[in-house]
Tab-separated table of C-alpha atoms in Angstrom:
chain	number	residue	atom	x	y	z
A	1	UNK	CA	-7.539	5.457	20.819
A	2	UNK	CA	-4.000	4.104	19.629
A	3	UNK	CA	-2.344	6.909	17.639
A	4	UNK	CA	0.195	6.173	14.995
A	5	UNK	CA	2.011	8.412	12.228
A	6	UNK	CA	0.656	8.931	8.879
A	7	UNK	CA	2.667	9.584	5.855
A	8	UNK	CA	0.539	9.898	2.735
A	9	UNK	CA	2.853	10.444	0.308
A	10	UNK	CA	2.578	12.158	-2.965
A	11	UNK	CA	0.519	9.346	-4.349
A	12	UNK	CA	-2.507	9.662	-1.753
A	13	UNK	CA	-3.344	13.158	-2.215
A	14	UNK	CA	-3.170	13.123	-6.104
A	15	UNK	CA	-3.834	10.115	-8.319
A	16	UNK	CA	-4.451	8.167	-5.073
A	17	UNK	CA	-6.713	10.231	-2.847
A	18	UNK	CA	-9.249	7.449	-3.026
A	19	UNK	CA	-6.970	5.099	-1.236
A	20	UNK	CA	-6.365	7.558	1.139
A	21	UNK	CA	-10.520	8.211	1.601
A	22	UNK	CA	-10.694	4.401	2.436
A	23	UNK	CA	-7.367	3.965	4.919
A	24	UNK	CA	-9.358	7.499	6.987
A	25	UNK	CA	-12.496	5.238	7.185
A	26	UNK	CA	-11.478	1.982	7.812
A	27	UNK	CA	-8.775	3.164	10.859
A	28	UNK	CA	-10.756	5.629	12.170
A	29	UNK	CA	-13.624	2.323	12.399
A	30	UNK	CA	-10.870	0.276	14.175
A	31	UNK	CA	-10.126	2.942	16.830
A	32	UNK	CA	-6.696	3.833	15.300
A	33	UNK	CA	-5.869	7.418	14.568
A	34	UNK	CA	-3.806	8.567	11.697
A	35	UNK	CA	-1.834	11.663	12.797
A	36	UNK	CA	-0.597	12.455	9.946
A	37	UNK	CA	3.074	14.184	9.977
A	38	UNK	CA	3.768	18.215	9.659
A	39	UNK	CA	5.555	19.380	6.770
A	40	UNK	CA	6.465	15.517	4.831
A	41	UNK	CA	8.162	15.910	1.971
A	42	UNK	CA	8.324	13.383	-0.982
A	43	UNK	CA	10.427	9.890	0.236
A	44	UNK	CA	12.401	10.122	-3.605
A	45	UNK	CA	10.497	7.146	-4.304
A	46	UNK	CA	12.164	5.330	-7.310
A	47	UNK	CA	14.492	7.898	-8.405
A	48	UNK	CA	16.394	9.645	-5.989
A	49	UNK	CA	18.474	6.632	-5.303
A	50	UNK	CA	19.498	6.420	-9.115
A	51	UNK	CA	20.637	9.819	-8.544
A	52	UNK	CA	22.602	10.476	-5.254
A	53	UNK	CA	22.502	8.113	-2.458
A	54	UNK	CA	22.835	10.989	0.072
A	55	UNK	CA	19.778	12.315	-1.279
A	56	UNK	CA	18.065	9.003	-1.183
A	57	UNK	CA	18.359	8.754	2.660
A	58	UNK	CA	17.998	12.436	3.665
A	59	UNK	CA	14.752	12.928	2.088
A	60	UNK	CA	13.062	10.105	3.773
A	61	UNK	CA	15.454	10.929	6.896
A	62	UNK	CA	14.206	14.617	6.985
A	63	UNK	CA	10.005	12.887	7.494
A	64	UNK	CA	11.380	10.249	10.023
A	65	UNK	CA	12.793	13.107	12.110
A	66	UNK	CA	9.678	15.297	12.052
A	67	UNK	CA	8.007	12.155	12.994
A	68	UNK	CA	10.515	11.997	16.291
A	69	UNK	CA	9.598	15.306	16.624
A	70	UNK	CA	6.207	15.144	17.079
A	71	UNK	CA	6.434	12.470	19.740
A	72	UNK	CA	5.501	9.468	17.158
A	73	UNK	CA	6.948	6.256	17.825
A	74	UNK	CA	5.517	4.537	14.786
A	75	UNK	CA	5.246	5.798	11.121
A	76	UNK	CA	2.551	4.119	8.727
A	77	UNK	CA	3.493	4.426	4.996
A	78	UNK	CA	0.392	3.052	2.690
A	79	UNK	CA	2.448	3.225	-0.223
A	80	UNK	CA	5.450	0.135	-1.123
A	81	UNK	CA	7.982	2.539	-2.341
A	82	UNK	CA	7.627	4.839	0.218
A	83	UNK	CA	7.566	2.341	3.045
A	84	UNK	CA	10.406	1.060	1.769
A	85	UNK	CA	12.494	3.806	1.330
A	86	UNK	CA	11.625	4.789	4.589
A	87	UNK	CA	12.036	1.940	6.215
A	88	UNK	CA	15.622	1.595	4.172
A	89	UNK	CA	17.011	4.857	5.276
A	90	UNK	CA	15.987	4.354	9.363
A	91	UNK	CA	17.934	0.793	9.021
A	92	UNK	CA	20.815	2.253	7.083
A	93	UNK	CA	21.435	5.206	9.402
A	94	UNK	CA	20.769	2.914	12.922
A	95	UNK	CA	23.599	0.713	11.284
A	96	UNK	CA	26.355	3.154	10.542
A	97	UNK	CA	27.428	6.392	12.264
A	98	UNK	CA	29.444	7.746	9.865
A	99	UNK	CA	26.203	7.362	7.553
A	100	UNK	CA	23.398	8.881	9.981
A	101	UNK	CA	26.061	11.864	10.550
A	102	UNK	CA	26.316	12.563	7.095
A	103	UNK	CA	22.586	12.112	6.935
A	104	UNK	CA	21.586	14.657	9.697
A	105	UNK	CA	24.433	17.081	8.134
A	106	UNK	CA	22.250	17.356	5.579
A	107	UNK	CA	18.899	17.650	7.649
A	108	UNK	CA	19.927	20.076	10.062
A	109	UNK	CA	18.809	21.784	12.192
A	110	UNK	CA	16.598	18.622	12.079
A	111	UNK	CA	18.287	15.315	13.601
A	112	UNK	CA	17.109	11.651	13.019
A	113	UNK	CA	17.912	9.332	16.496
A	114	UNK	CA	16.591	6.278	14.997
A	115	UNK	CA	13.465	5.448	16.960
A	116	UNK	CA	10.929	5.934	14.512
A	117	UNK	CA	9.075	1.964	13.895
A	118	UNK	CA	8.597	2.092	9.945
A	119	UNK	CA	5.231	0.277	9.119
A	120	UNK	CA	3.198	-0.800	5.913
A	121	UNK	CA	-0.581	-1.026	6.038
A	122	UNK	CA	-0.581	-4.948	6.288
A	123	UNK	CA	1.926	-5.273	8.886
A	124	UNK	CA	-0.365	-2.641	11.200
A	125	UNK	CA	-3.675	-4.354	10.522
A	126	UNK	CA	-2.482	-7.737	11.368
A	127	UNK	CA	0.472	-7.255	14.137
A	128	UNK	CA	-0.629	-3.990	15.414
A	129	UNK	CA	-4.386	-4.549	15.885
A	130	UNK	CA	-5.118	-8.064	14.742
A	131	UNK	CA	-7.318	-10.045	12.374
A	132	UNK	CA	-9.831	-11.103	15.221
A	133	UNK	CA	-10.066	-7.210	16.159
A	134	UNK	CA	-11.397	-6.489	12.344
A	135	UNK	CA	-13.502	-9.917	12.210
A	136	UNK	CA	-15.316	-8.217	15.719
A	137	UNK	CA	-15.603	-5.003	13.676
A	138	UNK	CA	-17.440	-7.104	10.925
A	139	UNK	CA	-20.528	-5.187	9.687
A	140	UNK	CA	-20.988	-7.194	6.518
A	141	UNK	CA	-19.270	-9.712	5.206
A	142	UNK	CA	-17.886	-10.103	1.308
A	143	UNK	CA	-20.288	-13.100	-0.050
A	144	UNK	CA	-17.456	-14.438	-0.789
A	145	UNK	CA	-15.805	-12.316	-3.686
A	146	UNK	CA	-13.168	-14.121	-5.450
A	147	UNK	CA	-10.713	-11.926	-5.058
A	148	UNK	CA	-6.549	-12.667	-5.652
A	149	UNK	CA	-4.180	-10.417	-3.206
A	150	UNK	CA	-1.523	-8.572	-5.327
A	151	UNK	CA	1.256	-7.670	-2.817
A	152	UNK	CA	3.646	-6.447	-5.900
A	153	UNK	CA	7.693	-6.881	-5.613
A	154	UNK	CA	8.537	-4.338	-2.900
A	155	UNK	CA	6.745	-4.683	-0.046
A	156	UNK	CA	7.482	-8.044	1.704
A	157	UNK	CA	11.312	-7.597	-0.024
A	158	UNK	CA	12.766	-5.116	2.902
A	159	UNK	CA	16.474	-5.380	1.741
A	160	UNK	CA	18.578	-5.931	4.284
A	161	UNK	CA	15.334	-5.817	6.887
A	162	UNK	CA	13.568	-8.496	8.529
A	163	UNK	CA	9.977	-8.786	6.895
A	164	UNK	CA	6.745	-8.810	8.639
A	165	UNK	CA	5.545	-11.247	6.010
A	166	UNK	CA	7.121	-14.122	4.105
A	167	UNK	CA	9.210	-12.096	1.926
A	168	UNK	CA	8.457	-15.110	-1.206
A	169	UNK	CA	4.786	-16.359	-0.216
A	170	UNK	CA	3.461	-13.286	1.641
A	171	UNK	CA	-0.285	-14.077	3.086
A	172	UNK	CA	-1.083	-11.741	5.522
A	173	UNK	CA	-3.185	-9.967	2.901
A	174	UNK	CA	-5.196	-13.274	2.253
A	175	UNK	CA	-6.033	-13.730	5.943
A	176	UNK	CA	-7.417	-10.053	6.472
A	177	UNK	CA	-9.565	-10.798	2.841
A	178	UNK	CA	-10.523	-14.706	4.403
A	179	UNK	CA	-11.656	-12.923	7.926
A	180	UNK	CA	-14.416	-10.624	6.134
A	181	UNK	CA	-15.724	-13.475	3.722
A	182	UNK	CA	-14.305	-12.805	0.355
A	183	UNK	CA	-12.174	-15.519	-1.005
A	184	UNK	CA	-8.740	-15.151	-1.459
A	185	UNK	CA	-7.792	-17.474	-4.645
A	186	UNK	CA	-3.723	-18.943	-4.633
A	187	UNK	CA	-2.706	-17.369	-7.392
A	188	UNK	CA	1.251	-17.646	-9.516
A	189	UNK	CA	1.679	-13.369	-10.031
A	190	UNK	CA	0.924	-12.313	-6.462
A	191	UNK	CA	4.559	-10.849	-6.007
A	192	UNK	CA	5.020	-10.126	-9.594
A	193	UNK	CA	6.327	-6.093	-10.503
A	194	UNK	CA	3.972	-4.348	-12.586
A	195	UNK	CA	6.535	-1.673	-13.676
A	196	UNK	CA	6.472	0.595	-10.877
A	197	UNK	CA	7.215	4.385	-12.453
A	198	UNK	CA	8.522	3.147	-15.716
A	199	UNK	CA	4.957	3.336	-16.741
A	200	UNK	CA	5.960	6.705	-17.641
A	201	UNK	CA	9.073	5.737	-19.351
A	202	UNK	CA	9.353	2.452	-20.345
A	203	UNK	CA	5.777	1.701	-21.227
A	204	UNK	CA	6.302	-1.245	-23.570
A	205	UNK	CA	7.838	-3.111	-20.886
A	206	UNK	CA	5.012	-2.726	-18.435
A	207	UNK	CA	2.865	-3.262	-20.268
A	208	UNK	CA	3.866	-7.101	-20.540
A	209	UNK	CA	4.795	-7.065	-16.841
A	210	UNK	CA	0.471	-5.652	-16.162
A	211	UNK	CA	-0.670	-8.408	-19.045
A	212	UNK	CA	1.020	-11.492	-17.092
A	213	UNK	CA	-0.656	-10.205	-13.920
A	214	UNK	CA	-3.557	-9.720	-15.658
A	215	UNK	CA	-3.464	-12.756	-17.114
A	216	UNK	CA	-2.731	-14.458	-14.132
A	217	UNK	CA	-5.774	-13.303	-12.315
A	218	UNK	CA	-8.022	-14.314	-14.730
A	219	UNK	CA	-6.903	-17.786	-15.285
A	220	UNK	CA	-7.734	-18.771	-11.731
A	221	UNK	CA	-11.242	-17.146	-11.942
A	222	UNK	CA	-10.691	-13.866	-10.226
A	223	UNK	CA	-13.507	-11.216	-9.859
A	224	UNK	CA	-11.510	-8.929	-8.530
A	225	UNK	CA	-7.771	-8.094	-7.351
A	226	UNK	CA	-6.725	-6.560	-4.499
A	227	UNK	CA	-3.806	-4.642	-3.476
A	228	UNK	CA	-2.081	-1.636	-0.519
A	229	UNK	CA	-0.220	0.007	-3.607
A	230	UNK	CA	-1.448	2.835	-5.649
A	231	UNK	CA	1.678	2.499	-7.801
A	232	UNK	CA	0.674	-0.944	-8.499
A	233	UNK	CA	-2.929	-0.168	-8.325
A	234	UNK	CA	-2.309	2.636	-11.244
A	235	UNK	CA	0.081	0.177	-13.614
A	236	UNK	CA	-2.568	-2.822	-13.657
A	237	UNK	CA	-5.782	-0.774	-13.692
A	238	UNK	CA	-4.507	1.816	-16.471
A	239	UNK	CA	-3.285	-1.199	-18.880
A	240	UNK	CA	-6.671	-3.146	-18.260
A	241	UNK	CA	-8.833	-0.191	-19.608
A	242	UNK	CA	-6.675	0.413	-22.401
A	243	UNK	CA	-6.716	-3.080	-23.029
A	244	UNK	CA	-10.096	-4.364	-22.296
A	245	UNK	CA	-10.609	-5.764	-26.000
A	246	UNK	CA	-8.120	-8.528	-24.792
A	247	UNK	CA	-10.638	-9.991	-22.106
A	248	UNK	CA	-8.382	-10.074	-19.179
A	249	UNK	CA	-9.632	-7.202	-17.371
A	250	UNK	CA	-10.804	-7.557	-13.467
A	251	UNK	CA	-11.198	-4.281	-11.394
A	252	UNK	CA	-8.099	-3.400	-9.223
A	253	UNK	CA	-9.419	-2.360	-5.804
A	254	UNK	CA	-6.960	-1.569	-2.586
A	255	UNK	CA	-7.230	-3.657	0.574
A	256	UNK	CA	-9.099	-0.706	2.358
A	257	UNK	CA	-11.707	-0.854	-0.124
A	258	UNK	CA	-13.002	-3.685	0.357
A	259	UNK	CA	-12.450	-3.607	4.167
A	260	UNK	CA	-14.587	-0.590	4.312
A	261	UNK	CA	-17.510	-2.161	3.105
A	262	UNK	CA	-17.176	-5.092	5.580
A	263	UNK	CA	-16.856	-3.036	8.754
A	264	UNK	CA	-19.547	-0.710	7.328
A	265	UNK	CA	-17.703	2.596	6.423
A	266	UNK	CA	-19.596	5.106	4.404
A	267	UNK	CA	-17.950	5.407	0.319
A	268	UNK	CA	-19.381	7.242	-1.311
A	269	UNK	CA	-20.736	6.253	-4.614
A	270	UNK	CA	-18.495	8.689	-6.586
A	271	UNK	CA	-15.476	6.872	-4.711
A	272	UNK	CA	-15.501	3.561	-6.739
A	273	UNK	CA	-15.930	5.836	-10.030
A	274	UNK	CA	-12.037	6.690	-9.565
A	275	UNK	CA	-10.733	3.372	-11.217
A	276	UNK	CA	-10.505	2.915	-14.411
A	277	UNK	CA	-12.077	0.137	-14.469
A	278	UNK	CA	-14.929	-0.008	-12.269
A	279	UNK	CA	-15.468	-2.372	-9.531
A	280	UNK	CA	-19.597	-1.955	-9.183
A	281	UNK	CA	-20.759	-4.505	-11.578
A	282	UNK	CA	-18.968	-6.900	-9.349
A	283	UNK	CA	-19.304	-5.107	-5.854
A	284	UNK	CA	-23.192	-5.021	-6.699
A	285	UNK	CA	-23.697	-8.494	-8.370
A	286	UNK	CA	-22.207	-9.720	-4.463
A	287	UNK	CA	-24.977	-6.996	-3.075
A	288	UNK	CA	-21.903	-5.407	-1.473
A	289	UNK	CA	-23.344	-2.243	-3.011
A	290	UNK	CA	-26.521	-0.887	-3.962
């Protein structure tokens, strides 16, 4: 079995431990196992950077070495803002020296070489074991769910990085959700921000940023979204439940959902109870669950 690093994050074993249910079914179906890395520490996600750039890079630095460390050549980060500051502080330091001995000053007695391949979960399902690999895995397929992909504004935008996607028109998402019979509506909001953490500050702001999306989805006839961030995944799903009376509300479900019930994985019932707004009436109306 193909062995890659696994870097939850703080998101997937608190408010996200659903998405991080799904991800252990649906690789552990596709003959992929997660190993997930020794003593991780939080990446600094959307603040550290505001705060001390040195910071910013040895935090994520500190899991990339530990990752080197355990003999991992690849490191799989579900979540957009950890993938990218991950994938931001490997570039930075491979690029600069000066930087990556700064970096490790900090780490030490840990050191970061630079070897460690930063992935997101889109760029390993489609590059690393392929959309015809899932379509053989194919259990049962969607009935043909009308479902719009919600990438958000950081994944595809790598800063500095080459993407693994179209960085504007990203539709690697769309082909894994075409190859298991839902269908993947074009949609104007797909790469839209939601808000990110200023949910917790700024909550005014997204909560116009969520209603656009929202709004977005429904006016092309969604059922559902989809998405591989539980930042974004929070954002949208907590607005649409406080805001049902405003009949824009779809069920946010991540990629991994809805891939587990194609290639047959075992969720529990009590897993789909975790959103806010809950995807059965739609899941079952599609006999996608009983």
């Amino acid at each position: 079995m193909k062995r890659i690093g696994y870097y939850p994050g703080c998101a997937l074993l608190s408010s996200a431990k659903d998405y991080n249910v799904s991800i252990h079914a649906v690789f552990e179906r596709l003959g992929v196992v997660l190993e997930e890395v020794e003593d991780w520490i939080c990446c600094g996600a959307s603040s550290a950077h505001a705060t001390d750039d040195l910071l910013a890079l040895a935090l994520p630095a500190r899991t990339l070495a530990l990752t080197e460390q355990a003999g991992l050549s690849a490191l799989l980060a579900p979540c957009s803002a950890c993938f990218s500051r991950l994938l931001l502080a490997s570039e930075r330091m491979k690029g600069d020296e000066d930087l990556s001995r700064r970096v490790n000053g900090v780490i030490d007695p840990l050191h970061y070489r630079g070897t460690v391949e930063v992935k997101n979960i889109l760029d390993v399902l489609v590059n690393e074991i392929g959309i015809s690999e899932i379509s053989d895995h194919l259990v049962r397929g969607l009935d043909g769910i009308r479902v719009v992909a919600y990438y958000g504004c950081w994944l595809t935008r790598t800063m500095r990085v080459p993407s693994f996607d179209d960085c504007e028109d990203p539709r690697s998402m769309d082909r894994i959700l075409a190859a298991v019979g839902a269908e993947p509506l074009p949609w104007s909001a797909k790469m839209d921000c939601c808000g990110g953490s200023l949910g917790l500050m700024e909550e005014g702001l997204t909560q116009g940023l969520c209603r656009n999306i929202l709004r977005a989805a429904r006016d092309v006839g969604a059922e559902a979204m989809v998405t591989t961030c539980p930042l974004c995944q929070a954002n949208v799903d907590i607005f649409a439940y406080k805001h049902k009376d405003e009949d824009i509300s779809v069920p946010i479900m991540y990629l991994t959902d809805l891939l587990g019930i194609a290639l047959g994985c075992h969720l529990k019932g009590s897993h789909w109870r975790k959103k806010f707004i809950d995807p059965s009436g739609v899941l079952k109306r599609h006999a996608l669950l009983s």
